[in-house]
């Protein structure tokens, strides 16, 4: 959370639970353009006009909450919060001018602002969806409960605002006086504003102490709803200049705009490696004998022996992989991006991967698996948070012409197809991987090898691109997280590295590849759009963008989570 500590009360727990929503605000055109320093004045003026309405809504909500609070200290604390907002409103005009901006003309409320202000007013008045609150709040406890609900609806807005501005501030040069929004950003990163956000959270914790589990659940729902309304508020802010986010809006289907998304599967889409899962299926469902009744080496092997064989294969793979990395990275590091040097190094990985697969086939550990068992295992695979949701949104987006391709070293394409079947039309997902040879729905132990090396992945990637219609605007995004993805990541218009593989980064840096957090990369790209006048994404630039979650990819490509 950028070093922030919101404590261990309900406010801190709710922020930690729902903070992933912040990415959908961070990646809005409004905040990316703001961070880049080229948000148009009209767009900023529109935001300021809507922000005034929100401040008034917060002040009114505090007033109602103060009436509900039973304890004098709580009343005083809420009153001080209200005074802080009222002071902001009084100084708003001079503060905006101090930041160097002309005040906006009075503007009508947007739908997103209306929804947000109505939500705050309804919550502070005790009108909460699904919650039975008496028409007249008779008892002190009933009143205190509504005061807590109100603080629960306000708290995420202030924490979110402080958090995002700190994210932006970290990208700015403190000595750069040309960034026209720097004073505005610094204001919301000040100790004064931070303390204000903390006071709200501390008061929420205090008011929630006596609440039941069900009532705490109501606060959680209100907190999350407030976060969503904040996302909608900033997502709906009109942007008058060209923006690099969301990526889908830069492609016009009317002129043949098409987005091709490629991704690895193991540990990019999934939380676990599929090879270990296939081995586990073999161990658990080990057949007693071949269908013809004859005993085989596999049949004689106990589950314990089968597991021991697999553990030995895994240990050898890990050891030789590390040796391969060491042999490459002990050479002199390239001063600039060296694509040729990288390709030569990856040839070693090609030999290593193929030898490892041959050992697996020879061991017989993949013999005798039932296809139905594989499909059931695929349906129970655990995915990275947000991955399936993103794929579903891509598949169902009628305003975007997009194709999704999975390029994987996985030994069994059926496992991938089964795992992704709940995300949409499997045929439209275009799975490219190895396959397990079968006879009568039972695996023979052989692997039909299609993708075993970074070069073969790249060849498959290029073959797909070469088969596209040459007319129209095409954009390719590759999402991966392993060494085998490096060439495809670099060949794509936009290469996104999922997670933080130390080996991938170490090898990439050895050959001059730069790894840039996606958000800061987009801010730099937004500056380029204004300065150069083009949002073209260059191939083989030697720069890859890093993310820690699928929510970042979702926000970048599709925008708001709603």
Coordinates of C-alpha atoms in Angstrom, one line a residue:
X1 CA 0.0 0.0 0.0
X2 CA 2.9 2.3 -0.7
X3 CA 4.0 2.3 3.0
X4 CA 0.6 3.4 4.4
X5 CA -0.5 1.7 7.6
X6 CA -4.3 2.0 8.3
X7 CA -4.2 -0.1 11.4
X8 CA -5.8 -3.4 12.4
X9 CA -9.4 -2.3 12.9
X10 CA -12.3 -2.8 10.6
X11 CA -11.3 0.2 8.4
X12 CA -7.8 -1.3 7.8
X13 CA -9.3 -4.8 7.1
X14 CA -11.8 -3.4 4.6
X15 CA -9.2 -1.4 2.8
X16 CA -6.9 -4.4 2.5
X17 CA -9.8 -6.5 1.2
X18 CA -11.0 -4.0 -1.4
X19 CA -7.9 -2.0 -2.2
X20 CA -7.6 -3.9 -5.5
X21 CA -10.5 -1.7 -6.7
X22 CA -8.1 1.2 -6.5
X23 CA -6.4 0.0 -9.7
X24 CA -9.6 0.8 -11.7
X25 CA -9.4 4.4 -10.5
X26 CA -5.6 4.6 -11.0
X27 CA -5.9 3.5 -14.6
X28 CA -8.7 5.8 -15.6
X29 CA -7.9 8.3 -18.4
X30 CA -8.4 11.1 -15.8
X31 CA -5.6 10.0 -13.5
X32 CA -3.2 8.8 -16.2
X33 CA -3.5 12.2 -17.9
X34 CA -3.3 13.9 -14.6
X35 CA -0.1 12.0 -13.7
X36 CA 1.4 12.8 -17.1
X37 CA 0.7 16.5 -16.5
X38 CA -1.3 16.9 -19.7
X39 CA -4.9 16.6 -18.5
X40 CA -6.8 19.3 -20.4
X41 CA -7.8 22.3 -18.3
X42 CA -11.5 21.8 -19.3
X43 CA -11.4 18.2 -18.0
X44 CA -9.8 19.4 -14.7
X45 CA -12.4 22.2 -14.4
X46 CA -15.2 19.7 -14.9
X47 CA -13.7 17.5 -12.2
X48 CA -13.5 20.4 -9.8
X49 CA -17.1 21.3 -10.4
X50 CA -18.2 17.7 -9.6
X51 CA -15.8 17.5 -6.6
X52 CA -17.6 20.5 -5.0
X53 CA -20.9 18.6 -5.0
X54 CA -19.2 15.6 -3.4
X55 CA -17.7 17.8 -0.6
X56 CA -21.2 19.2 0.1
X57 CA -22.5 15.6 0.2
X58 CA -19.8 14.6 2.7
X59 CA -20.5 17.7 4.9
X60 CA -24.3 16.8 5.0
X61 CA -23.5 13.1 5.7
X62 CA -21.3 14.2 8.7
X63 CA -24.1 16.5 10.0
X64 CA -26.5 13.6 10.0
X65 CA -24.0 11.2 11.5
X66 CA -23.2 13.7 14.3
X67 CA -26.9 13.7 15.2
X68 CA -26.9 10.0 15.4
X69 CA -23.7 9.6 17.5
X70 CA -24.5 8.9 21.2
X71 CA -21.2 9.5 22.8
X72 CA -20.1 13.2 23.3
X73 CA -16.5 12.4 22.2
X74 CA -17.8 10.7 19.0
X75 CA -20.1 13.7 18.3
X76 CA -17.1 16.0 18.7
X77 CA -14.9 13.9 16.4
X78 CA -17.6 13.8 13.7
X79 CA -18.1 17.6 14.1
X80 CA -14.4 18.1 13.6
X81 CA -14.5 16.0 10.4
X82 CA -17.4 18.1 9.2
X83 CA -15.6 21.3 10.0
X84 CA -12.6 20.1 8.0
X85 CA -14.8 19.6 4.9
X86 CA -16.6 23.0 5.4
X87 CA -13.2 24.7 5.7
X88 CA -12.2 23.0 2.4
X89 CA -15.4 24.3 0.8
X90 CA -14.8 27.9 2.1
X91 CA -11.2 27.9 0.9
X92 CA -11.9 25.9 -2.2
X93 CA -12.0 29.0 -4.5
X94 CA -8.7 30.4 -3.3
X95 CA -7.1 27.0 -3.1
X96 CA -7.9 26.2 -6.8
X97 CA -6.5 29.6 -7.8
X98 CA -3.4 28.9 -5.7
X99 CA -2.9 25.7 -7.7
X100 CA -2.9 27.9 -10.8
X101 CA -6.3 27.2 -12.3
X102 CA -9.3 29.3 -13.2
X103 CA -12.5 28.4 -11.4
X104 CA -15.0 26.4 -13.5
X105 CA -18.4 27.7 -14.5
X106 CA -21.3 26.1 -12.6
X107 CA -22.1 22.8 -14.2
X108 CA -24.8 20.3 -13.7
X109 CA -24.2 17.0 -11.9
X110 CA -23.2 13.9 -13.9
X111 CA -25.1 10.7 -13.4
X112 CA -22.1 9.2 -11.6
X113 CA -22.0 12.2 -9.2
X114 CA -25.7 12.0 -8.5
X115 CA -25.5 8.3 -7.7
X116 CA -22.6 8.9 -5.3
X117 CA -24.2 11.8 -3.5
X118 CA -27.6 10.0 -3.3
X119 CA -25.8 7.0 -1.8
X120 CA -24.1 9.1 0.9
X121 CA -27.4 10.9 1.7
X122 CA -29.4 7.7 1.9
X123 CA -26.8 6.0 4.1
X124 CA -26.6 8.9 6.5
X125 CA -30.4 9.0 6.7
X126 CA -30.6 5.3 7.6
X127 CA -32.1 4.3 4.2
X128 CA -29.8 1.3 3.5
X129 CA -30.7 -1.4 1.0
X130 CA -31.5 -4.7 2.6
X131 CA -31.1 -3.3 6.2
X132 CA -34.0 -2.8 8.5
X133 CA -33.7 0.6 10.1
X134 CA -36.7 2.1 11.9
X135 CA -38.3 5.1 10.4
X136 CA -37.5 7.0 13.5
X137 CA -34.2 6.2 15.2
X138 CA -35.5 5.8 18.7
X139 CA -32.7 4.1 20.7
X140 CA -29.1 5.3 21.1
X141 CA -27.8 2.0 19.7
X142 CA -29.9 2.4 16.5
X143 CA -28.5 5.9 16.0
X144 CA -24.9 4.9 16.7
X145 CA -25.3 2.1 14.1
X146 CA -26.3 4.5 11.4
X147 CA -23.4 6.8 12.3
X148 CA -21.1 3.8 11.9
X149 CA -22.7 3.0 8.5
X150 CA -22.1 6.6 7.4
X151 CA -18.4 6.5 8.3
X152 CA -18.2 3.2 6.5
X153 CA -19.5 4.8 3.3
X154 CA -17.1 7.8 3.6
X155 CA -13.9 6.2 4.7
X156 CA -12.9 4.4 1.4
X157 CA -13.1 7.7 -0.6
X158 CA -10.5 9.5 1.5
X159 CA -8.2 6.5 1.8
X160 CA -8.4 5.8 -2.0
X161 CA -7.8 9.5 -2.8
X162 CA -4.7 9.6 -0.6
X163 CA -3.4 6.3 -1.9
X164 CA -3.7 7.1 -5.6
X165 CA -2.2 10.5 -5.2
X166 CA 0.8 9.0 -3.4
X167 CA 1.2 6.6 -6.3
X168 CA 1.3 9.5 -8.7
X169 CA 3.6 11.6 -6.5
X170 CA 6.1 8.8 -6.5
X171 CA 6.5 9.2 -10.3
X172 CA 7.1 13.0 -10.3
X173 CA 10.4 14.8 -10.2
X174 CA 10.2 16.9 -7.0
X175 CA 12.3 19.6 -8.8
X176 CA 10.1 19.7 -11.9
X177 CA 8.2 22.9 -11.9
X178 CA 6.6 22.3 -15.3
X179 CA 4.0 19.7 -14.1
X180 CA 0.9 21.9 -13.8
X181 CA -0.9 19.5 -11.4
X182 CA 2.0 19.0 -9.0
X183 CA 0.7 21.4 -6.4
X184 CA -2.8 19.7 -6.5
X185 CA -1.2 16.2 -6.1
X186 CA 1.1 17.4 -3.3
X187 CA -1.9 18.8 -1.5
X188 CA -3.6 15.4 -1.3
X189 CA -0.4 13.8 -0.3
X190 CA 0.1 16.2 2.6
X191 CA 0.3 15.1 6.2
X192 CA -2.7 17.1 6.9
X193 CA -4.9 15.2 4.4
X194 CA -3.4 11.9 5.5
X195 CA -4.3 12.7 9.1
X196 CA -7.8 13.5 8.0
X197 CA -8.2 10.1 6.4
X198 CA -6.8 8.4 9.5
X199 CA -9.2 10.2 11.8
X200 CA -12.2 8.9 9.7
X201 CA -10.8 5.4 9.9
X202 CA -10.2 5.6 13.7
X203 CA -13.7 6.8 14.3
X204 CA -15.1 4.1 12.1
X205 CA -13.2 1.5 14.2
X206 CA -14.6 3.1 17.4
X207 CA -18.2 3.2 16.3
X208 CA -18.1 -0.4 15.1
X209 CA -16.9 -1.9 18.4
X210 CA -20.4 -2.8 19.6
X211 CA -21.9 -4.0 16.3
X212 CA -22.9 -7.5 15.6
X213 CA -21.4 -9.7 12.8
X214 CA -24.4 -9.0 10.6
X215 CA -24.1 -5.2 11.1
X216 CA -20.3 -5.4 10.3
X217 CA -21.3 -7.2 7.1
X218 CA -23.5 -4.2 6.3
X219 CA -20.5 -1.8 6.8
X220 CA -18.5 -4.1 4.5
X221 CA -21.1 -3.8 1.7
X222 CA -21.4 -0.1 2.1
X223 CA -17.6 0.3 2.0
X224 CA -17.3 -1.8 -1.1
X225 CA -20.3 0.0 -2.8
X226 CA -18.6 3.3 -2.0
X227 CA -15.4 2.1 -3.7
X228 CA -17.3 1.1 -6.8
X229 CA -19.1 4.5 -6.9
X230 CA -15.7 6.2 -6.7
X231 CA -14.5 4.1 -9.6
X232 CA -17.6 5.1 -11.6
X233 CA -17.1 8.7 -10.6
X234 CA -13.6 9.0 -12.1
X235 CA -14.3 6.6 -15.0
X236 CA -17.1 8.9 -16.2
X237 CA -14.9 12.1 -16.1
X238 CA -14.8 13.4 -19.7
X239 CA -11.3 13.5 -21.3
X240 CA -10.9 15.8 -24.2
X241 CA -7.5 14.7 -25.4
X242 CA -6.2 11.4 -26.7
X243 CA -5.5 8.9 -23.9
X244 CA -3.6 5.6 -23.9
X245 CA -6.1 4.0 -21.5
X246 CA -8.2 2.0 -21.8
X247 CA -6.4 0.3 -24.6
X248 CA -9.7 -1.1 -26.1
X249 CA -10.9 2.5 -26.9
X250 CA -7.9 3.2 -29.1
X251 CA -9.0 0.5 -31.5
X252 CA -11.9 1.4 -33.7
X253 CA -13.8 -1.7 -35.0
X254 CA -15.3 0.4 -37.7
X255 CA -12.0 0.7 -39.5
X256 CA -10.9 -2.9 -38.8
X257 CA -9.3 -2.3 -35.3
X258 CA -8.5 -5.7 -33.8
X259 CA -6.8 -6.7 -30.6
X260 CA -4.9 -10.0 -30.3
X261 CA -4.3 -11.1 -26.7
X262 CA -1.7 -13.9 -26.1
X263 CA -0.9 -15.4 -22.8
X264 CA 0.9 -18.1 -21.1
X265 CA -1.1 -20.5 -18.9
X266 CA 0.9 -22.0 -16.0
X267 CA 1.4 -19.5 -13.2
X268 CA 0.2 -16.7 -15.5
X269 CA -3.4 -17.7 -15.6
X270 CA -3.2 -20.3 -12.9
X271 CA -1.9 -20.3 -9.3
X272 CA -0.2 -23.7 -9.8
X273 CA 1.9 -25.4 -12.4
X274 CA -0.1 -27.9 -14.6
X275 CA 2.7 -30.5 -14.8
X276 CA 2.5 -31.1 -11.0
X277 CA -1.3 -31.4 -11.3
X278 CA -1.0 -34.0 -14.1
X279 CA 1.5 -36.0 -12.1
X280 CA -0.8 -35.8 -9.1
X281 CA -3.7 -37.2 -11.2
X282 CA -1.5 -40.1 -12.2
X283 CA -0.5 -40.8 -8.7
X284 CA -4.0 -40.7 -7.3
X285 CA -5.7 -42.6 -10.1
X286 CA -2.9 -45.1 -10.7
X287 CA -4.4 -48.0 -12.7
X288 CA -4.0 -51.5 -11.3
X289 CA -3.2 -53.1 -14.7
X290 CA -3.4 -52.4 -18.4
X291 CA -6.8 -53.0 -20.0
X292 CA -5.6 -56.3 -21.5
X293 CA -4.9 -57.5 -17.9
X294 CA -1.1 -57.8 -18.3
X295 CA 1.1 -56.3 -15.6
X296 CA 3.4 -53.4 -16.6
X297 CA 6.2 -51.5 -15.0
X298 CA 3.6 -48.8 -14.1
X299 CA 1.2 -51.3 -12.7
X300 CA 3.8 -52.8 -10.4
X301 CA 4.8 -49.3 -9.2
X302 CA 3.1 -48.2 -6.0
X303 CA 1.7 -44.7 -5.5
X304 CA 4.6 -44.0 -3.2
X305 CA 7.1 -45.2 -5.9
X306 CA 5.3 -43.1 -8.5
X307 CA 5.5 -40.1 -6.3
X308 CA 9.1 -40.7 -5.7
X309 CA 9.8 -40.9 -9.4
X310 CA 8.0 -37.7 -10.0
X311 CA 9.8 -36.0 -7.1
X312 CA 13.2 -37.1 -8.6
X313 CA 12.1 -35.7 -12.1
X314 CA 11.1 -32.4 -10.5
X315 CA 14.3 -32.1 -8.5
X316 CA 16.4 -32.7 -11.6
X317 CA 14.4 -30.2 -13.6
X318 CA 14.9 -27.5 -10.9
X319 CA 18.7 -28.2 -10.6
X320 CA 19.3 -28.2 -14.3
X321 CA 17.2 -25.1 -14.8
X322 CA 19.3 -23.2 -12.3
X323 CA 22.5 -24.4 -13.9
X324 CA 21.2 -23.2 -17.2
X325 CA 20.5 -19.8 -15.8
X326 CA 23.9 -19.6 -14.0
X327 CA 25.8 -20.5 -17.2
X328 CA 24.1 -17.7 -19.1
X329 CA 24.2 -14.9 -16.5
X330 CA 27.8 -15.4 -15.5
X331 CA 28.8 -13.9 -18.9
X332 CA 29.3 -10.1 -19.3
X333 CA 26.0 -8.2 -19.1
X334 CA 25.0 -6.3 -22.3
X335 CA 25.1 -2.5 -22.0
X336 CA 22.2 -2.1 -24.5
X337 CA 19.3 -4.3 -25.5
X338 CA 20.8 -7.4 -27.3
X339 CA 18.1 -9.4 -29.0
X340 CA 20.6 -11.6 -30.8
X341 CA 22.4 -12.4 -27.6
X342 CA 19.1 -13.3 -25.9
X343 CA 18.2 -15.7 -28.7
X344 CA 21.5 -17.5 -28.5
X345 CA 21.1 -17.9 -24.7
X346 CA 17.6 -19.2 -25.1
X347 CA 18.8 -22.0 -27.3
X348 CA 20.2 -23.5 -24.2
X349 CA 16.8 -23.5 -22.6
X350 CA 15.4 -25.1 -25.7
X351 CA 17.7 -28.1 -25.3
X352 CA 17.0 -28.2 -21.6
X353 CA 13.2 -28.2 -21.9
X354 CA 13.2 -30.9 -24.6
X355 CA 15.5 -33.2 -22.6
X356 CA 13.3 -32.7 -19.5
X357 CA 10.2 -33.7 -21.5
X358 CA 11.9 -36.8 -22.9
X359 CA 12.7 -37.9 -19.3
X360 CA 9.1 -37.5 -18.3
X361 CA 8.0 -39.7 -21.3
X362 CA 10.6 -42.3 -20.5
X363 CA 9.6 -42.5 -16.9
X364 CA 6.0 -43.5 -17.7
X365 CA 4.5 -41.2 -15.1
X366 CA 1.9 -39.9 -17.5
X367 CA 0.7 -43.3 -18.7
X368 CA -2.8 -44.5 -17.8
X369 CA -4.5 -41.1 -17.1
X370 CA -8.2 -41.0 -18.0
X371 CA -9.3 -38.0 -20.1
X372 CA -12.4 -37.5 -17.9
X373 CA -10.1 -37.2 -14.8
X374 CA -8.0 -34.7 -16.6
X375 CA -11.1 -32.6 -17.6
X376 CA -12.4 -32.7 -14.0
X377 CA -9.1 -31.6 -12.7
X378 CA -9.1 -28.7 -15.2
X379 CA -12.5 -27.5 -14.0
X380 CA -11.1 -27.4 -10.5
X381 CA -7.9 -25.5 -11.3
X382 CA -7.3 -22.4 -9.2
X383 CA -6.8 -19.3 -11.3
X384 CA -5.0 -16.1 -10.5
X385 CA -7.5 -13.5 -9.1
X386 CA -9.2 -11.6 -11.9
X387 CA -8.0 -13.8 -14.7
X388 CA -11.2 -15.5 -15.6
X389 CA -13.2 -12.4 -15.1
X390 CA -11.0 -10.5 -17.6
X391 CA -11.3 -13.3 -20.2
X392 CA -15.1 -13.3 -19.8
X393 CA -15.2 -9.6 -20.3
X394 CA -13.1 -9.8 -23.4
X395 CA -15.2 -12.6 -24.8
X396 CA -18.5 -10.7 -24.2
X397 CA -17.4 -7.3 -25.2
X398 CA -19.5 -6.4 -28.3
X399 CA -17.6 -3.2 -28.9
X400 CA -14.3 -4.8 -29.3
X401 CA -12.9 -7.1 -32.0
X402 CA -10.5 -9.4 -30.1
X403 CA -9.0 -12.8 -30.2
X404 CA -7.5 -14.7 -27.3
X405 CA -4.7 -17.2 -27.8
X406 CA -3.1 -19.3 -25.0
X407 CA 0.5 -20.4 -25.8
X408 CA 1.7 -22.9 -23.3
X409 CA 4.4 -25.6 -22.6
X410 CA 1.6 -27.5 -20.8
X411 CA 1.6 -31.2 -21.7
X412 CA -2.1 -31.4 -22.1
X413 CA -4.3 -29.0 -24.1
X414 CA -7.4 -30.7 -22.8
X415 CA -6.5 -29.6 -19.3
X416 CA -6.3 -26.0 -20.5
X417 CA -9.5 -26.1 -22.5
X418 CA -11.4 -27.7 -19.5
X419 CA -10.0 -25.1 -17.1
X420 CA -11.1 -22.2 -19.4
X421 CA -14.5 -23.7 -20.4
X422 CA -16.3 -21.6 -17.8
X423 CA -14.8 -18.4 -19.1
X424 CA -16.5 -18.6 -22.5
X425 CA -16.5 -20.4 -25.9
X426 CA -13.4 -22.7 -25.7
X427 CA -13.0 -22.7 -29.5
X428 CA -12.7 -18.9 -29.5
X429 CA -9.9 -19.1 -26.9
X430 CA -7.5 -20.7 -29.3
X431 CA -5.4 -23.0 -27.2
X432 CA -1.9 -23.8 -28.5
X433 CA 0.0 -26.4 -26.5
X434 CA 1.4 -29.9 -26.3
X435 CA -1.1 -32.8 -26.1
X436 CA -1.1 -36.2 -24.3
X437 CA -1.4 -39.1 -26.7
X438 CA -4.4 -41.2 -26.0
X439 CA -5.9 -44.6 -26.8
X440 CA -9.5 -45.3 -25.9
X441 CA -9.6 -42.2 -23.6
X442 CA -6.5 -43.3 -21.7
X443 CA -3.1 -41.7 -22.0
X444 CA -0.2 -43.7 -23.5
X445 CA 2.5 -41.8 -21.7
X446 CA 3.7 -40.1 -24.9
X447 CA 3.6 -36.3 -25.4
X448 CA 2.6 -34.9 -28.8
X449 CA 5.2 -32.2 -28.7
X450 CA 4.3 -28.8 -30.3
X451 CA 5.7 -26.1 -28.0
X452 CA 8.9 -27.0 -26.0
X453 CA 11.0 -23.9 -26.4
X454 CA 10.9 -20.1 -26.5
X455 CA 11.6 -20.3 -30.3
X456 CA 8.7 -22.6 -30.9
X457 CA 6.4 -20.3 -28.9
X458 CA 7.6 -17.4 -31.0
X459 CA 7.1 -19.3 -34.2
X460 CA 3.5 -20.2 -33.2
X461 CA 3.0 -16.5 -32.2
X462 CA 4.2 -15.3 -35.7
X463 CA 2.2 -17.9 -37.5
X464 CA -1.0 -16.6 -35.9
X465 CA -0.2 -13.1 -36.8
X466 CA 0.7 -14.0 -40.4
X467 CA -2.8 -15.5 -40.8
X468 CA -4.6 -12.3 -39.8
X469 CA -6.3 -10.0 -42.3
X470 CA -3.7 -7.5 -43.4
X471 CA -6.2 -4.7 -43.6
X472 CA -7.2 -2.7 -40.6
X473 CA -5.5 -1.7 -37.3
X474 CA -3.9 -4.5 -35.4
X475 CA -2.5 -4.5 -31.9
X476 CA -0.9 -7.4 -30.0
X477 CA -0.6 -7.9 -26.3
X478 CA 1.4 -10.8 -24.8
X479 CA 1.0 -11.7 -21.1
X480 CA 3.5 -14.1 -19.6
X481 CA 5.7 -14.7 -16.6
X482 CA 8.4 -17.3 -17.5
X483 CA 11.7 -17.4 -19.4
X484 CA 9.9 -19.3 -22.2
X485 CA 7.7 -16.2 -22.8
X486 CA 10.6 -13.7 -23.3
X487 CA 10.7 -13.7 -27.1
X488 CA 6.9 -13.4 -27.5
X489 CA 6.8 -10.7 -24.8
X490 CA 9.4 -8.7 -26.9
X491 CA 7.8 -9.4 -30.2
X492 CA 4.3 -8.2 -29.2
X493 CA 3.4 -4.6 -29.4
X494 CA 2.9 -4.6 -25.7
X495 CA 4.6 -7.2 -23.5
X496 CA 3.2 -7.6 -20.0
X497 CA 5.1 -9.6 -17.3
X498 CA 2.8 -11.1 -14.7
X499 CA 4.2 -11.5 -11.2
X500 CA 7.8 -11.1 -10.2
X501 CA 9.9 -14.1 -11.5
X502 CA 13.5 -13.4 -10.3
X503 CA 14.8 -15.6 -13.1
X504 CA 12.9 -13.9 -15.8
X505 CA 14.1 -10.5 -14.6
X506 CA 17.7 -11.6 -14.1
X507 CA 17.9 -13.1 -17.6
X508 CA 16.2 -10.2 -19.2
X509 CA 18.4 -7.6 -17.5
X510 CA 21.4 -9.7 -18.6
X511 CA 20.6 -8.8 -22.2
X512 CA 19.5 -5.2 -21.7
X513 CA 15.8 -5.6 -21.2
X514 CA 14.1 -2.9 -19.1
X515 CA 11.3 -3.8 -16.8
X516 CA 8.9 -0.9 -16.1
X517 CA 5.8 -1.0 -13.8
X518 CA 2.8 -0.7 -16.2
X519 CA 1.3 2.3 -14.5
X520 CA 4.5 4.4 -14.7
X521 CA 5.0 3.1 -18.3
X522 CA 1.5 4.4 -19.2
X523 CA 2.2 7.8 -17.7
X524 CA 5.3 8.0 -19.8
X525 CA 3.4 6.9 -22.9
X526 CA 0.7 9.5 -22.2
X527 CA 3.4 12.2 -22.2
X528 CA 4.7 10.8 -25.5
X529 CA 1.2 10.9 -27.0
X530 CA 1.0 14.6 -26.4
X531 CA 4.6 15.5 -27.2
X532 CA 5.0 13.3 -30.3
X533 CA 1.3 13.0 -31.4
X534 CA 1.3 9.2 -31.7
X535 CA 0.3 6.4 -29.4
X536 CA 2.1 3.8 -31.5
X537 CA 3.5 0.9 -29.5
X538 CA 7.0 0.0 -30.8
X539 CA 8.0 -3.6 -31.1
X540 CA 11.3 -5.0 -29.9
X541 CA 12.0 -1.9 -27.9
X542 CA 13.6 -3.9 -25.2
X543 CA 11.0 -2.7 -22.7
X544 CA 8.5 -4.9 -20.8
X545 CA 5.8 -3.8 -18.5
X546 CA 5.3 -5.5 -15.1
X547 CA 2.0 -6.0 -13.2
X548 CA 1.2 -7.7 -10.0
X549 CA -2.4 -8.7 -10.8
X550 CA -4.9 -9.3 -13.6
X551 CA -6.9 -6.4 -12.3
X552 CA -4.1 -4.1 -13.7
X553 CA -4.4 -5.8 -17.1
X554 CA -8.2 -5.5 -16.9
X555 CA -8.1 -1.8 -16.0
X556 CA -5.5 -1.1 -18.7
X557 CA -7.2 -2.9 -21.6
X558 CA -10.9 -2.6 -20.7
X559 CA -11.2 0.2 -18.1
X560 CA -13.6 0.2 -15.3
X561 CA -14.4 -3.0 -13.4
X562 CA -18.2 -2.4 -13.6

